Amino acid sequence: MDLNPQKVIPAALPVSLKDAIVKSNKQ
């Protein structure tokens, strides 16, 4: 069960938090 937020972004997370994760991945 891989809960690594950089690989799996649960749909239940707020969009703002998803956006922050995506931005951190692009850096």
XYZ file of C-alpha atoms in Angstrom:
27
model
C 0.000 0.000 0.000
C 1.847 3.066 -1.287
C 0.716 6.269 0.413
C 3.581 8.391 -0.916
C 1.916 11.800 -1.573
C 4.357 12.445 -4.424
C 2.996 9.367 -6.239
C -0.621 9.232 -5.105
C -2.765 12.313 -4.551
C -6.073 11.274 -2.928
C -9.098 12.948 -4.514
C -10.302 13.881 -1.027
C -7.504 16.423 -0.595
C -8.350 20.104 -1.139
C -7.476 21.416 -4.599
C -5.115 23.965 -3.065
C -3.170 21.186 -1.372
C -3.060 19.161 -4.608
C -1.769 22.243 -6.431
C 0.938 22.716 -3.808
C 2.024 19.090 -4.203
C 2.115 19.388 -7.993
C 4.196 22.574 -7.797
C 6.645 20.953 -5.381
C 7.007 18.027 -7.787
C 7.737 20.342 -10.732
C 10.553 22.150 -8.909
